[in-house]
């Protein structure tokens, strides 16, 4: 097998390099718009060029510090307009206080875990950091509250059958971009790409979406395999 390890892990994308890359990604977003338009007649629920307020409609706890946040579009028939692999930006006026008393904007990128074709909403898996500005803000939102979104920002357009084998290494919420690509591959019966995922977490209880990932591996055992590693465990079954 030719091993193509995809450099999708967001840990490698610094905030400023990402900001600098936004202009460059505008062309890719335009490409995406035209290709997405060919595949779907739905209006995108978010826009790469302007901020759109989406409404928090559901929160599902995944682990003690991570949850899935579902944000609804104004139009229930809209799709995310995302392509694989891409991320989006969130914005909230929760930064340092300005001389006029208002607060500076805090902007953070996230990778939706919902499929691009899902209508009405998108979902983010977000880890809450003890002093994290955006993750704390998101955790404080109540259903019905809004958050500003902009996107998609194309990271690496995925081409079916571009590689025979893809090796992925992810930690914690770094699973989000991997799931985007895995789901794209498994949803396409003409894509023969095989995927191996090494998913690292602190403990067994921290493994995000293990049931869902195992279900994908069971349903596509010839194409997708997953191995979990943890930092600490009481369970001797872990080797
Ligand atoms: C392309 C991309 C996609 C991403 N996708 C996801 C995703 O799907 N899900 C996800 O959960 N994350 C994702 N991230 C990470 C995300 O963008 C944020 O970096 C993350 O949510 C933390 O942001 P924050 O504002 O909550 O924390 P920040 O305020 O930026 O703080 C970051 C860290 O510093 C610590 N800290 C903050 N203030 C202090 C202080 N005064 N003293 C000491 N420590 C401090 C915080 O506790 C935290 O550990 C992605 C990043 C990129 C680049």
mmCIF file of C-alpha atoms and ligand atoms in Angstrom:
data_model
loop_
_atom_site.group_PDB
_atom_site.id
_atom_site.type_symbol
_atom_site.label_atom_id
_atom_site.label_comp_id
_atom_site.label_asym_id
_atom_site.label_seq_id
_atom_site.Cartn_x
_atom_site.Cartn_y
_atom_site.Cartn_z
ATOM 1 C CA UNK A 1 0.000 0.000 0.000
ATOM 2 C CA UNK A 2 1.056 3.520 -0.678
ATOM 3 C CA UNK A 3 0.515 5.303 2.599
ATOM 4 C CA UNK A 4 -0.931 8.751 2.227
ATOM 5 C CA UNK A 5 -1.227 10.282 5.648
ATOM 6 C CA UNK A 6 -3.595 13.198 5.267
ATOM 7 C CA UNK A 7 -2.454 16.356 6.976
ATOM 8 C CA UNK A 8 -5.950 17.260 8.049
ATOM 9 C CA UNK A 9 -5.360 17.365 11.795
ATOM 10 C CA UNK A 10 -6.296 20.868 12.778
ATOM 11 C CA UNK A 11 -3.583 20.968 15.433
ATOM 12 C CA UNK A 12 -1.171 21.754 12.638
ATOM 13 C CA UNK A 13 -3.131 24.762 11.422
ATOM 14 C CA UNK A 14 -2.035 27.826 13.379
ATOM 15 C CA UNK A 15 -4.550 30.602 13.844
ATOM 16 C CA UNK A 16 -2.652 33.203 11.829
ATOM 17 C CA UNK A 17 -1.656 30.873 9.001
ATOM 18 C CA UNK A 18 -5.340 30.010 8.794
ATOM 19 C CA UNK A 19 -6.333 33.690 8.721
ATOM 20 C CA UNK A 20 -3.710 34.331 6.059
ATOM 21 C CA UNK A 21 -5.063 31.402 4.112
ATOM 22 C CA UNK A 22 -8.609 32.730 4.083
ATOM 23 C CA UNK A 23 -8.080 34.926 1.047
ATOM 24 C CA UNK A 24 -6.433 32.062 -0.794
ATOM 25 C CA UNK A 25 -9.316 29.809 0.104
ATOM 26 C CA UNK A 26 -11.856 32.209 -1.406
ATOM 27 C CA UNK A 27 -11.066 30.838 -4.856
ATOM 28 C CA UNK A 28 -11.421 27.296 -3.573
ATOM 29 C CA UNK A 29 -14.711 28.261 -1.941
ATOM 30 C CA UNK A 30 -15.893 29.648 -5.275
ATOM 31 C CA UNK A 31 -14.928 26.328 -6.893
ATOM 32 C CA UNK A 32 -16.848 24.573 -4.169
ATOM 33 C CA UNK A 33 -19.918 26.745 -4.700
ATOM 34 C CA UNK A 34 -20.102 25.860 -8.365
ATOM 35 C CA UNK A 35 -19.494 22.141 -7.795
ATOM 36 C CA UNK A 36 -21.911 22.041 -4.845
ATOM 37 C CA UNK A 37 -24.520 23.838 -6.926
ATOM 38 C CA UNK A 38 -24.205 21.126 -9.560
ATOM 39 C CA UNK A 39 -24.779 18.423 -6.945
ATOM 40 C CA UNK A 40 -27.500 20.130 -4.924
ATOM 41 C CA UNK A 41 -30.306 22.567 -5.579
ATOM 42 C CA UNK A 42 -30.494 23.613 -1.914
ATOM 43 C CA UNK A 43 -29.384 27.055 -0.776
ATOM 44 C CA UNK A 44 -26.364 26.944 1.574
ATOM 45 C CA UNK A 45 -27.229 27.774 5.184
ATOM 46 C CA UNK A 46 -23.958 29.690 5.664
ATOM 47 C CA UNK A 47 -21.941 32.022 3.443
ATOM 48 C CA UNK A 48 -18.133 32.183 2.957
ATOM 49 C CA UNK A 49 -18.254 35.977 2.556
ATOM 50 C CA UNK A 50 -20.550 37.149 5.323
ATOM 51 C CA UNK A 51 -21.431 36.212 8.882
ATOM 52 C CA UNK A 52 -24.705 34.330 9.325
ATOM 53 C CA UNK A 53 -26.373 33.852 12.715
ATOM 54 C CA UNK A 54 -27.427 30.237 13.343
ATOM 55 C CA UNK A 55 -29.644 29.155 16.225
ATOM 56 C CA UNK A 56 -28.530 26.548 18.763
ATOM 57 C CA UNK A 57 -31.241 23.879 18.621
ATOM 58 C CA UNK A 58 -29.740 20.895 20.480
ATOM 59 C CA UNK A 59 -26.784 19.969 22.709
ATOM 60 C CA UNK A 60 -25.714 16.322 23.137
ATOM 61 C CA UNK A 61 -23.058 15.515 25.754
ATOM 62 C CA UNK A 62 -20.311 13.228 24.412
ATOM 63 C CA UNK A 63 -17.899 13.160 27.363
ATOM 64 C CA UNK A 64 -17.331 15.212 30.544
ATOM 65 C CA UNK A 65 -15.774 18.038 28.496
ATOM 66 C CA UNK A 66 -17.095 17.574 24.951
ATOM 67 C CA UNK A 67 -20.525 18.021 23.383
ATOM 68 C CA UNK A 68 -22.200 18.025 19.990
ATOM 69 C CA UNK A 69 -23.794 21.405 19.260
ATOM 70 C CA UNK A 70 -26.530 21.478 16.630
ATOM 71 C CA UNK A 71 -27.047 24.874 14.974
ATOM 72 C CA UNK A 72 -30.137 25.405 12.805
ATOM 73 C CA UNK A 73 -30.282 27.468 9.604
ATOM 74 C CA UNK A 74 -33.012 30.054 9.082
ATOM 75 C CA UNK A 75 -34.164 27.938 6.105
ATOM 76 C CA UNK A 76 -34.956 24.347 7.199
ATOM 77 C CA UNK A 77 -34.276 23.092 3.653
ATOM 78 C CA UNK A 78 -30.770 24.632 3.493
ATOM 79 C CA UNK A 79 -27.575 22.545 3.484
ATOM 80 C CA UNK A 80 -24.201 23.517 4.960
ATOM 81 C CA UNK A 81 -22.647 24.080 1.531
ATOM 82 C CA UNK A 82 -19.500 22.438 2.940
ATOM 83 C CA UNK A 83 -17.229 20.308 0.797
ATOM 84 C CA UNK A 84 -14.835 17.634 2.006
ATOM 85 C CA UNK A 85 -12.521 18.633 3.573
ATOM 86 C CA UNK A 86 -13.435 22.075 4.825
ATOM 87 C CA UNK A 87 -14.007 23.947 8.055
ATOM 88 C CA UNK A 88 -15.972 27.030 9.092
ATOM 89 C CA UNK A 89 -15.492 30.009 11.396
ATOM 90 C CA UNK A 90 -17.492 31.042 14.449
ATOM 91 C CA UNK A 91 -17.519 34.569 15.864
ATOM 92 C CA UNK A 92 -18.724 36.122 19.110
ATOM 93 C CA UNK A 93 -18.134 39.500 20.798
ATOM 94 C CA UNK A 94 -16.632 37.937 23.936
ATOM 95 C CA UNK A 95 -13.037 39.213 23.774
ATOM 96 C CA UNK A 96 -11.279 41.928 25.753
ATOM 97 C CA UNK A 97 -13.178 45.101 26.571
ATOM 98 C CA UNK A 98 -12.664 48.002 24.143
ATOM 99 C CA UNK A 99 -12.478 51.722 25.142
ATOM 100 C CA UNK A 100 -16.121 52.193 24.078
ATOM 101 C CA UNK A 101 -17.229 49.417 26.437
ATOM 102 C CA UNK A 102 -17.947 46.905 23.676
ATOM 103 C CA UNK A 103 -16.070 43.611 23.433
ATOM 104 C CA UNK A 104 -13.625 42.483 20.751
ATOM 105 C CA UNK A 105 -14.666 39.639 18.485
ATOM 106 C CA UNK A 106 -13.275 36.165 19.145
ATOM 107 C CA UNK A 107 -13.108 34.020 15.999
ATOM 108 C CA UNK A 108 -12.396 30.260 16.051
ATOM 109 C CA UNK A 109 -12.477 27.580 13.316
ATOM 110 C CA UNK A 110 -14.407 24.294 13.685
ATOM 111 C CA UNK A 111 -15.062 21.254 11.480
ATOM 112 C CA UNK A 112 -18.697 20.119 11.221
ATOM 113 C CA UNK A 113 -19.262 16.414 11.877
ATOM 114 C CA UNK A 114 -22.653 16.451 10.124
ATOM 115 C CA UNK A 115 -22.657 15.440 6.455
ATOM 116 C CA UNK A 116 -22.807 18.320 3.919
ATOM 117 C CA UNK A 117 -26.119 16.943 2.572
ATOM 118 C CA UNK A 118 -27.927 17.188 5.930
ATOM 119 C CA UNK A 119 -30.700 19.779 5.647
ATOM 120 C CA UNK A 120 -31.744 22.313 8.260
ATOM 121 C CA UNK A 121 -28.717 22.264 10.549
ATOM 122 C CA UNK A 122 -25.011 21.561 11.025
ATOM 123 C CA UNK A 123 -23.321 19.906 14.010
ATOM 124 C CA UNK A 124 -19.994 20.617 15.720
ATOM 125 C CA UNK A 125 -18.187 18.398 18.256
ATOM 126 C CA UNK A 126 -16.459 20.863 20.572
ATOM 127 C CA UNK A 127 -14.247 20.321 23.604
ATOM 128 C CA UNK A 128 -14.728 22.848 26.421
ATOM 129 C CA UNK A 129 -11.417 24.197 27.741
ATOM 130 C CA UNK A 130 -11.305 25.553 31.326
ATOM 131 C CA UNK A 131 -10.397 29.055 30.137
ATOM 132 C CA UNK A 132 -11.210 28.695 26.459
ATOM 133 C CA UNK A 133 -13.049 31.764 25.205
ATOM 134 C CA UNK A 134 -15.163 30.305 22.397
ATOM 135 C CA UNK A 135 -15.607 26.808 23.830
ATOM 136 C CA UNK A 136 -16.775 28.265 27.174
ATOM 137 C CA UNK A 137 -19.073 30.637 25.313
ATOM 138 C CA UNK A 138 -20.556 27.793 23.281
ATOM 139 C CA UNK A 139 -21.061 25.731 26.433
ATOM 140 C CA UNK A 140 -22.905 28.680 28.009
ATOM 141 C CA UNK A 141 -25.367 29.055 25.116
ATOM 142 C CA UNK A 142 -28.968 27.994 25.683
ATOM 143 C CA UNK A 143 -31.186 26.469 23.024
ATOM 144 C CA UNK A 144 -32.582 29.382 20.991
ATOM 145 C CA UNK A 145 -29.397 31.473 21.364
ATOM 146 C CA UNK A 146 -27.457 32.358 18.205
ATOM 147 C CA UNK A 147 -23.820 32.218 17.104
ATOM 148 C CA UNK A 148 -22.282 33.783 13.980
ATOM 149 C CA UNK A 149 -20.871 31.461 11.301
ATOM 150 C CA UNK A 150 -18.905 31.977 8.097
ATOM 151 C CA UNK A 151 -17.773 29.316 5.635
ATOM 152 C CA UNK A 152 -16.901 26.971 4.165
ATOM 153 C CA UNK A 153 -13.133 27.356 4.148
ATOM 154 C CA UNK A 154 -11.722 24.649 1.927
ATOM 155 C CA UNK A 155 -8.688 22.894 3.403
ATOM 156 C CA UNK A 156 -7.944 19.982 1.088
ATOM 157 C CA UNK A 157 -10.451 19.042 -1.629
ATOM 158 C CA UNK A 158 -10.912 15.263 -1.404
ATOM 159 C CA UNK A 159 -10.751 13.314 -4.682
ATOM 160 C CA UNK A 160 -12.334 9.822 -4.693
ATOM 161 C CA UNK A 161 -9.808 7.068 -5.520
ATOM 162 C CA UNK A 162 -6.964 9.597 -5.384
ATOM 163 C CA UNK A 163 -5.097 7.221 -3.039
ATOM 164 C CA UNK A 164 -5.314 3.461 -2.499
ATOM 165 C CA UNK A 165 -4.821 3.789 1.250
ATOM 166 C CA UNK A 166 -5.100 6.670 3.714
ATOM 167 C CA UNK A 167 -3.599 6.467 7.196
ATOM 168 C CA UNK A 168 -5.139 8.884 9.711
ATOM 169 C CA UNK A 169 -3.874 9.863 13.163
ATOM 170 C CA UNK A 170 -6.246 11.900 15.354
ATOM 171 C CA UNK A 171 -6.468 13.009 18.982
ATOM 172 C CA UNK A 172 -9.637 14.100 20.819
ATOM 173 C CA UNK A 173 -11.788 16.523 18.816
ATOM 174 C CA UNK A 174 -9.212 16.179 16.009
ATOM 175 C CA UNK A 175 -11.497 13.309 14.981
ATOM 176 C CA UNK A 176 -13.867 15.854 13.349
ATOM 177 C CA UNK A 177 -11.950 16.421 10.065
ATOM 178 C CA UNK A 178 -11.151 12.696 9.877
ATOM 179 C CA UNK A 179 -14.843 11.785 10.142
ATOM 180 C CA UNK A 180 -15.631 14.248 7.353
ATOM 181 C CA UNK A 181 -13.278 12.364 5.007
ATOM 182 C CA UNK A 182 -14.202 8.868 6.273
ATOM 183 C CA UNK A 183 -17.917 9.545 5.765
ATOM 184 C CA UNK A 184 -17.289 10.944 2.289
ATOM 185 C CA UNK A 185 -15.390 7.775 1.316
ATOM 186 C CA UNK A 186 -17.847 5.308 2.862
ATOM 187 C CA UNK A 187 -20.855 7.090 1.329
ATOM 188 C CA UNK A 188 -19.471 6.605 -2.190
ATOM 189 C CA UNK A 189 -19.698 2.983 -3.413
ATOM 190 C CA UNK A 190 -17.380 3.767 -6.344
ATOM 191 C CA UNK A 191 -14.599 4.984 -4.006
ATOM 192 C CA UNK A 192 -12.330 2.022 -3.174
ATOM 193 C CA UNK A 193 -9.990 3.991 -0.892
ATOM 194 C CA UNK A 194 -9.088 2.060 2.258
ATOM 195 C CA UNK A 195 -8.716 3.970 5.532
ATOM 196 C CA UNK A 196 -6.934 3.124 8.768
ATOM 197 C CA UNK A 197 -7.576 5.417 11.752
ATOM 198 C CA UNK A 198 -5.434 5.640 14.898
ATOM 199 C CA UNK A 199 -7.530 7.553 17.443
ATOM 200 C CA UNK A 200 -5.797 8.745 20.631
ATOM 201 C CA UNK A 201 -7.614 9.910 23.762
ATOM 202 C CA UNK A 202 -6.762 10.407 27.434
ATOM 203 C CA UNK A 203 -8.900 7.559 28.787
ATOM 204 C CA UNK A 204 -11.487 5.091 27.555
ATOM 205 C CA UNK A 205 -14.298 7.375 28.738
ATOM 206 C CA UNK A 206 -12.860 10.232 26.662
ATOM 207 C CA UNK A 207 -13.088 8.367 23.342
ATOM 208 C CA UNK A 208 -15.453 10.561 21.369
ATOM 209 C CA UNK A 209 -18.174 8.901 19.277
ATOM 210 C CA UNK A 210 -16.657 5.416 19.767
ATOM 211 C CA UNK A 211 -19.996 3.684 19.161
ATOM 212 C CA UNK A 212 -20.528 5.579 15.898
ATOM 213 C CA UNK A 213 -16.944 4.971 14.725
ATOM 214 C CA UNK A 214 -17.160 1.246 15.582
ATOM 215 C CA UNK A 215 -20.448 1.041 13.653
ATOM 216 C CA UNK A 216 -18.740 2.470 10.566
ATOM 217 C CA UNK A 217 -15.867 -0.049 10.936
ATOM 218 C CA UNK A 218 -18.322 -2.956 11.349
ATOM 219 C CA UNK A 219 -20.385 -1.928 8.328
ATOM 220 C CA UNK A 220 -17.294 -1.394 6.118
ATOM 221 C CA UNK A 221 -14.798 -3.879 7.603
ATOM 222 C CA UNK A 222 -13.105 -4.397 4.216
ATOM 223 C CA UNK A 223 -12.471 -0.668 3.842
ATOM 224 C CA UNK A 224 -12.186 1.016 7.237
ATOM 225 C CA UNK A 225 -10.280 -0.076 10.361
ATOM 226 C CA UNK A 226 -9.847 1.794 13.648
ATOM 227 C CA UNK A 227 -7.354 1.405 16.518
ATOM 228 C CA UNK A 228 -7.739 3.267 19.801
ATOM 229 C CA UNK A 229 -4.936 4.302 22.154
ATOM 230 C CA UNK A 230 -5.340 5.884 25.608
ATOM 231 C CA UNK A 231 -2.951 7.619 28.029
ATOM 232 C CA UNK A 232 -4.343 6.009 31.166
ATOM 233 C CA UNK A 233 -6.532 3.019 31.946
ATOM 234 C CA UNK A 234 -7.580 0.736 34.799
ATOM 235 C CA UNK A 235 -8.652 -1.904 32.315
ATOM 236 C CA UNK A 236 -6.027 -4.606 31.642
ATOM 237 C CA UNK A 237 -7.651 -5.366 28.276
ATOM 238 C CA UNK A 238 -5.832 -2.299 26.905
ATOM 239 C CA UNK A 239 -2.388 -3.198 25.592
HETATM 240 C C1 LIG B 1 -9.134 24.060 11.138
HETATM 241 C C2 LIG B 1 -9.515 23.870 12.587
HETATM 242 C C3 LIG B 1 -10.623 23.097 12.907
HETATM 243 C C4 LIG B 1 -10.968 22.904 14.258
HETATM 244 N N1 LIG B 1 -12.040 22.109 14.555
HETATM 245 C C5 LIG B 1 -12.359 21.883 15.848
HETATM 246 C C6 LIG B 1 -13.457 21.031 16.184
HETATM 247 O O1 LIG B 1 -14.165 20.491 15.312
HETATM 248 N N2 LIG B 1 -13.733 20.862 17.508
HETATM 249 C C7 LIG B 1 -12.985 21.457 18.512
HETATM 250 O O2 LIG B 1 -13.292 21.247 19.709
HETATM 251 N N3 LIG B 1 -11.944 22.265 18.211
HETATM 252 C C8 LIG B 1 -11.628 22.503 16.921
HETATM 253 N N4 LIG B 1 -10.592 23.354 16.628
HETATM 254 C C9 LIG B 1 -9.949 24.118 17.730
HETATM 255 C C10 LIG B 1 -10.764 25.416 17.966
HETATM 256 O O3 LIG B 1 -10.634 26.276 16.849
HETATM 257 C C11 LIG B 1 -10.295 26.219 19.191
HETATM 258 O O4 LIG B 1 -8.899 26.389 19.128
HETATM 259 C C12 LIG B 1 -10.670 25.543 20.506
HETATM 260 O O5 LIG B 1 -12.082 25.372 20.597
HETATM 261 C C13 LIG B 1 -10.203 26.405 21.696
HETATM 262 O O6 LIG B 1 -10.715 27.694 21.530
HETATM 263 P P1 LIG B 1 -11.164 28.556 22.802
HETATM 264 O O7 LIG B 1 -11.500 29.923 22.321
HETATM 265 O O8 LIG B 1 -12.195 27.821 23.588
HETATM 266 O O9 LIG B 1 -9.847 28.542 23.666
HETATM 267 P P2 LIG B 1 -8.738 29.731 23.762
HETATM 268 O O10 LIG B 1 -9.320 30.906 24.464
HETATM 269 O O11 LIG B 1 -8.154 29.957 22.412
HETATM 270 O O12 LIG B 1 -7.712 28.996 24.691
HETATM 271 C C14 LIG B 1 -6.934 27.885 24.182
HETATM 272 C C15 LIG B 1 -6.276 27.163 25.353
HETATM 273 O O13 LIG B 1 -5.587 28.062 26.176
HETATM 274 C C16 LIG B 1 -6.083 27.968 27.510
HETATM 275 N N5 LIG B 1 -6.146 29.314 28.074
HETATM 276 C C17 LIG B 1 -6.960 30.307 27.686
HETATM 277 N N6 LIG B 1 -6.735 31.390 28.441
HETATM 278 C C18 LIG B 1 -5.736 31.061 29.300
HETATM 279 C C19 LIG B 1 -5.041 31.750 30.318
HETATM 280 N N7 LIG B 1 -5.319 33.027 30.621
HETATM 281 N N8 LIG B 1 -4.075 31.091 31.006
HETATM 282 C C20 LIG B 1 -3.773 29.818 30.713
HETATM 283 N N9 LIG B 1 -4.397 29.110 29.757
HETATM 284 C C21 LIG B 1 -5.360 29.727 29.070
HETATM 285 C C22 LIG B 1 -7.466 27.379 27.418
HETATM 286 O O14 LIG B 1 -7.869 26.689 28.601
HETATM 287 C C23 LIG B 1 -7.269 26.439 26.285
HETATM 288 O O15 LIG B 1 -6.663 25.252 26.746
HETATM 289 C C24 LIG B 1 -10.211 23.527 15.291
HETATM 290 C C25 LIG B 1 -9.093 24.306 14.957
HETATM 291 C C26 LIG B 1 -8.739 24.469 13.633
HETATM 292 C C27 LIG B 1 -7.506 25.308 13.319
#
